[in-house]
Amino acid sequence: MKKYCLLMLILGWCIHSPVVAAYECYQESPTAQSLGDKYRDIDKSLRVDKNEKQLQFLKKLKGKWSGTGEEIHCKGPERHPERLQKKMQVKAEVRESGNVLFRAQLEKKFPAEGVTRSDRLDLINIKNLYTLSMNGRHIEANQREHATNGPDAGVRYLEYMISIDAPTDDELHVEWSLFINSVYVFTQKLDLTRD
């Protein structure tokens, strides 16, 4: 009975966790739905001390990693969006950064396309956090910020739903989803082991 109750608690948490949820292309952000007009109020960010004891395990993740990943992109018209999923092999170097608690330089190889891409991942910027949940070596965060499209092109509002799980110093799982102007457009998942 205890195992059944524990399983139901875990399953319930997974179903309601905004990071683990599978979003539909162009779906409105759950945060935007719950906050309404207050969604873009950037004055309500959290004040987080990067030296907080519960965050220190992130510093132990510095170094070289490799593994697999997946990217999900939404494209096409709003009425008929297309969900593109791409598997990849990943090499990563996790580095320390000032205001960003998790920074990684990625080399992503997409075997189906025969393409390799470099990317820098900056997650959990302490100046743009709106929620931060820590449980052992698992972190979930909501990061929101404005980004310009260029001098005459306007501003986009970016929201990141972030999950970082490091069961050990040699195993790392990262998942983040991106909403632009409160609409879901992208997810990246990484499953890595230390080199």
CSV table of C-alpha atoms in Angstrom, one decimal:
chain,number,residue,atom,x,y,z
A,1,MET,CA,0.0,0.0,0.0
A,2,LYS,CA,2.9,2.4,0.8
A,3,LYS,CA,4.5,1.8,-2.5
A,4,TYR,CA,1.2,2.5,-4.3
A,5,CYS,CA,0.7,5.7,-2.4
A,6,LEU,CA,4.2,6.8,-3.1
A,7,LEU,CA,3.8,6.0,-6.8
A,8,MET,CA,0.5,8.0,-7.0
A,9,LEU,CA,2.3,11.0,-5.3
A,10,ILE,CA,5.1,10.9,-7.8
A,11,LEU,CA,2.7,10.5,-10.7
A,12,GLY,CA,0.6,13.4,-9.5
A,13,TRP,CA,3.7,15.6,-9.2
A,14,CYS,CA,4.8,14.7,-12.7
A,15,ILE,CA,1.4,15.4,-14.2
A,16,HIS,CA,1.2,18.8,-12.6
A,17,SER,CA,4.8,19.8,-13.0
A,18,PRO,CA,5.0,22.6,-15.6
A,19,VAL,CA,8.4,21.4,-16.8
A,20,VAL,CA,7.6,17.8,-17.3
A,21,ALA,CA,4.3,18.5,-19.1
A,22,ALA,CA,4.2,17.9,-22.8
A,23,TYR,CA,3.1,21.2,-24.4
A,24,GLU,CA,1.1,21.5,-27.6
A,25,CYS,CA,2.5,23.8,-30.3
A,26,TYR,CA,1.5,27.4,-29.7
A,27,GLN,CA,-0.2,26.6,-26.4
A,28,GLU,CA,-0.5,29.5,-24.1
A,29,SER,CA,2.0,29.4,-21.2
A,30,PRO,CA,0.5,28.0,-17.9
A,31,THR,CA,2.1,30.9,-16.2
A,32,ALA,CA,0.4,33.4,-18.5
A,33,GLN,CA,-2.9,31.6,-18.0
A,34,SER,CA,-2.6,31.8,-14.2
A,35,LEU,CA,-1.3,35.4,-14.0
A,36,GLY,CA,-3.3,37.0,-16.7
A,37,ASP,CA,-2.4,40.7,-17.0
A,38,LYS,CA,0.3,40.4,-14.4
A,39,TYR,CA,2.3,38.0,-16.6
A,40,ARG,CA,4.7,40.6,-18.0
A,41,ASP,CA,5.2,42.4,-14.7
A,42,ILE,CA,9.0,42.1,-14.5
A,43,ASP,CA,9.2,43.9,-11.2
A,44,LYS,CA,8.1,40.7,-9.4
A,45,SER,CA,11.2,38.6,-9.8
A,46,LEU,CA,12.8,36.7,-6.9
A,47,ARG,CA,15.9,37.7,-5.1
A,48,VAL,CA,18.2,34.7,-5.1
A,49,ASP,CA,21.6,34.4,-3.6
A,50,LYS,CA,23.8,32.2,-5.9
A,51,ASN,CA,25.8,31.1,-2.8
A,52,GLU,CA,22.7,29.6,-1.2
A,53,LYS,CA,23.6,26.1,0.3
A,54,GLN,CA,20.9,24.2,-1.7
A,55,LEU,CA,22.4,25.5,-5.0
A,56,GLN,CA,26.0,24.5,-4.4
A,57,PHE,CA,25.7,21.1,-6.1
A,58,LEU,CA,25.4,23.1,-9.4
A,59,LYS,CA,29.1,24.1,-9.0
A,60,LYS,CA,30.1,20.4,-8.8
A,61,LEU,CA,28.7,20.0,-12.4
A,62,LYS,CA,31.5,21.9,-14.0
A,63,GLY,CA,33.4,19.9,-16.6
A,64,LYS,CA,32.9,17.9,-19.7
A,65,TRP,CA,29.8,15.7,-20.3
A,66,SER,CA,28.4,13.7,-23.2
A,67,GLY,CA,25.2,11.9,-23.9
A,68,THR,CA,22.0,12.2,-25.9
A,69,GLY,CA,19.2,14.8,-26.3
A,70,GLU,CA,16.2,15.8,-28.2
A,71,GLU,CA,14.8,19.1,-29.5
A,72,ILE,CA,11.2,19.8,-30.2
A,73,HIS,CA,10.5,22.8,-32.5
A,74,CYS,CA,7.1,24.2,-33.4
A,75,LYS,CA,6.7,25.8,-36.9
A,76,GLY,CA,4.0,26.6,-39.4
A,77,PRO,CA,0.7,28.5,-39.2
A,78,GLU,CA,-1.2,28.8,-35.9
A,79,ARG,CA,-4.1,26.8,-37.3
A,80,HIS,CA,-1.9,23.8,-38.4
A,81,PRO,CA,1.4,23.9,-36.5
A,82,GLU,CA,4.0,21.3,-37.1
A,83,ARG,CA,5.9,19.7,-34.3
A,84,LEU,CA,9.4,18.7,-35.3
A,85,GLN,CA,11.4,16.3,-33.1
A,86,LYS,CA,15.1,15.8,-33.6
A,87,LYS,CA,17.3,13.4,-31.7
A,88,MET,CA,20.9,14.4,-31.1
A,89,GLN,CA,24.2,13.3,-29.7
A,90,VAL,CA,25.7,15.9,-27.3
A,91,LYS,CA,29.0,16.9,-25.9
A,92,ALA,CA,28.8,19.6,-23.3
A,93,GLU,CA,31.1,21.7,-21.1
A,94,VAL,CA,29.5,23.1,-18.0
A,95,ARG,CA,31.1,26.3,-16.8
A,96,GLU,CA,30.6,28.7,-13.9
A,97,SER,CA,29.1,32.1,-14.7
A,98,GLY,CA,28.2,35.2,-12.7
A,99,ASN,CA,24.4,35.6,-12.7
A,100,VAL,CA,23.7,32.4,-14.6
A,101,LEU,CA,23.6,29.3,-12.3
A,102,PHE,CA,23.9,26.8,-15.2
A,103,ARG,CA,25.9,27.6,-18.3
A,104,ALA,CA,26.9,25.0,-20.8
A,105,GLN,CA,28.7,25.1,-24.2
A,106,LEU,CA,27.0,22.4,-26.4
A,107,GLU,CA,28.2,20.6,-29.5
A,108,LYS,CA,25.0,19.0,-30.9
A,109,LYS,CA,25.3,16.3,-33.6
A,110,PHE,CA,22.0,15.5,-35.5
A,111,PRO,CA,22.6,12.1,-37.1
A,112,ALA,CA,19.5,12.1,-39.2
A,113,GLU,CA,20.5,15.4,-40.9
A,114,GLY,CA,24.3,14.9,-40.8
A,115,VAL,CA,24.6,18.3,-39.1
A,116,THR,CA,26.6,19.5,-36.1
A,117,ARG,CA,25.7,22.8,-34.3
A,118,SER,CA,27.3,24.7,-31.4
A,119,ASP,CA,25.1,26.4,-28.8
A,120,ARG,CA,25.5,28.1,-25.5
A,121,LEU,CA,22.9,27.3,-22.8
A,122,ASP,CA,22.3,29.9,-20.1
A,123,LEU,CA,19.7,28.7,-17.6
A,124,ILE,CA,18.6,30.0,-14.2
A,125,ASN,CA,19.6,33.6,-14.5
A,126,ILE,CA,19.2,34.9,-10.9
A,127,LYS,CA,18.2,38.3,-12.1
A,128,ASN,CA,15.2,37.0,-14.1
A,129,LEU,CA,13.8,34.2,-11.8
A,130,TYR,CA,10.1,34.2,-10.9
A,131,THR,CA,9.9,30.8,-9.3
A,132,LEU,CA,12.6,28.5,-8.0
A,133,SER,CA,11.9,25.1,-6.4
A,134,MET,CA,14.7,23.0,-5.0
A,135,ASN,CA,14.5,19.4,-3.7
A,136,GLY,CA,17.9,17.8,-3.0
A,137,ARG,CA,19.7,17.8,-6.4
A,138,HIS,CA,16.7,18.7,-8.4
A,139,ILE,CA,15.8,22.3,-9.4
A,140,GLU,CA,12.8,23.7,-11.2
A,141,ALA,CA,12.7,27.3,-12.2
A,142,ASN,CA,10.7,29.8,-14.2
A,143,GLN,CA,12.8,32.5,-15.9
A,144,ARG,CA,11.2,35.4,-17.8
A,145,GLU,CA,12.9,38.3,-19.6
A,146,HIS,CA,12.5,40.8,-22.5
A,147,ALA,CA,14.7,40.4,-25.6
A,148,THR,CA,15.0,42.8,-28.5
A,149,ASN,CA,14.6,41.7,-32.1
A,150,GLY,CA,16.8,44.5,-33.3
A,151,PRO,CA,16.8,48.3,-33.3
A,152,ASP,CA,13.4,48.7,-35.2
A,153,ALA,CA,11.9,45.3,-34.7
A,154,GLY,CA,10.3,45.4,-31.3
A,155,VAL,CA,10.6,43.3,-28.2
A,156,ARG,CA,9.8,39.7,-27.4
A,157,TYR,CA,8.9,38.3,-24.0
A,158,LEU,CA,10.7,35.1,-23.3
A,159,GLU,CA,9.7,32.5,-20.6
A,160,TYR,CA,11.8,29.5,-19.8
A,161,MET,CA,10.4,26.5,-17.8
A,162,ILE,CA,13.6,24.8,-16.5
A,163,SER,CA,14.3,21.5,-14.8
A,164,ILE,CA,17.8,20.3,-13.8
A,165,ASP,CA,18.3,17.0,-12.1
A,166,ALA,CA,21.7,15.7,-11.0
A,167,PRO,CA,21.2,12.5,-9.1
A,168,THR,CA,25.0,12.2,-8.8
A,169,ASP,CA,28.0,14.3,-9.7
A,170,ASP,CA,28.3,12.1,-12.8
A,171,GLU,CA,24.7,12.1,-14.1
A,172,LEU,CA,22.8,15.1,-15.4
A,173,HIS,CA,19.3,15.6,-16.9
A,174,VAL,CA,18.3,19.0,-18.2
A,175,GLU,CA,15.0,20.0,-19.8
A,176,TRP,CA,13.8,23.4,-20.7
A,177,SER,CA,10.9,24.8,-22.7
A,178,LEU,CA,10.6,28.2,-24.3
A,179,PHE,CA,7.5,30.3,-24.6
A,180,ILE,CA,7.8,33.5,-26.8
A,181,ASN,CA,5.2,36.2,-26.1
A,182,SER,CA,3.4,33.6,-23.9
A,183,VAL,CA,3.2,30.9,-26.6
A,184,TYR,CA,5.0,27.5,-26.5
A,185,VAL,CA,7.6,27.1,-29.3
A,186,PHE,CA,10.6,24.9,-28.2
A,187,THR,CA,11.9,22.2,-25.8
A,188,GLN,CA,15.3,20.8,-25.3
A,189,LYS,CA,16.1,17.7,-23.3
A,190,LEU,CA,19.6,16.5,-22.4
A,191,ASP,CA,20.6,13.2,-20.7
A,192,LEU,CA,24.3,13.4,-19.9
A,193,THR,CA,27.1,11.5,-18.1
A,194,ARG,CA,30.5,12.9,-17.1
A,195,ASP,CA,33.4,12.2,-19.4
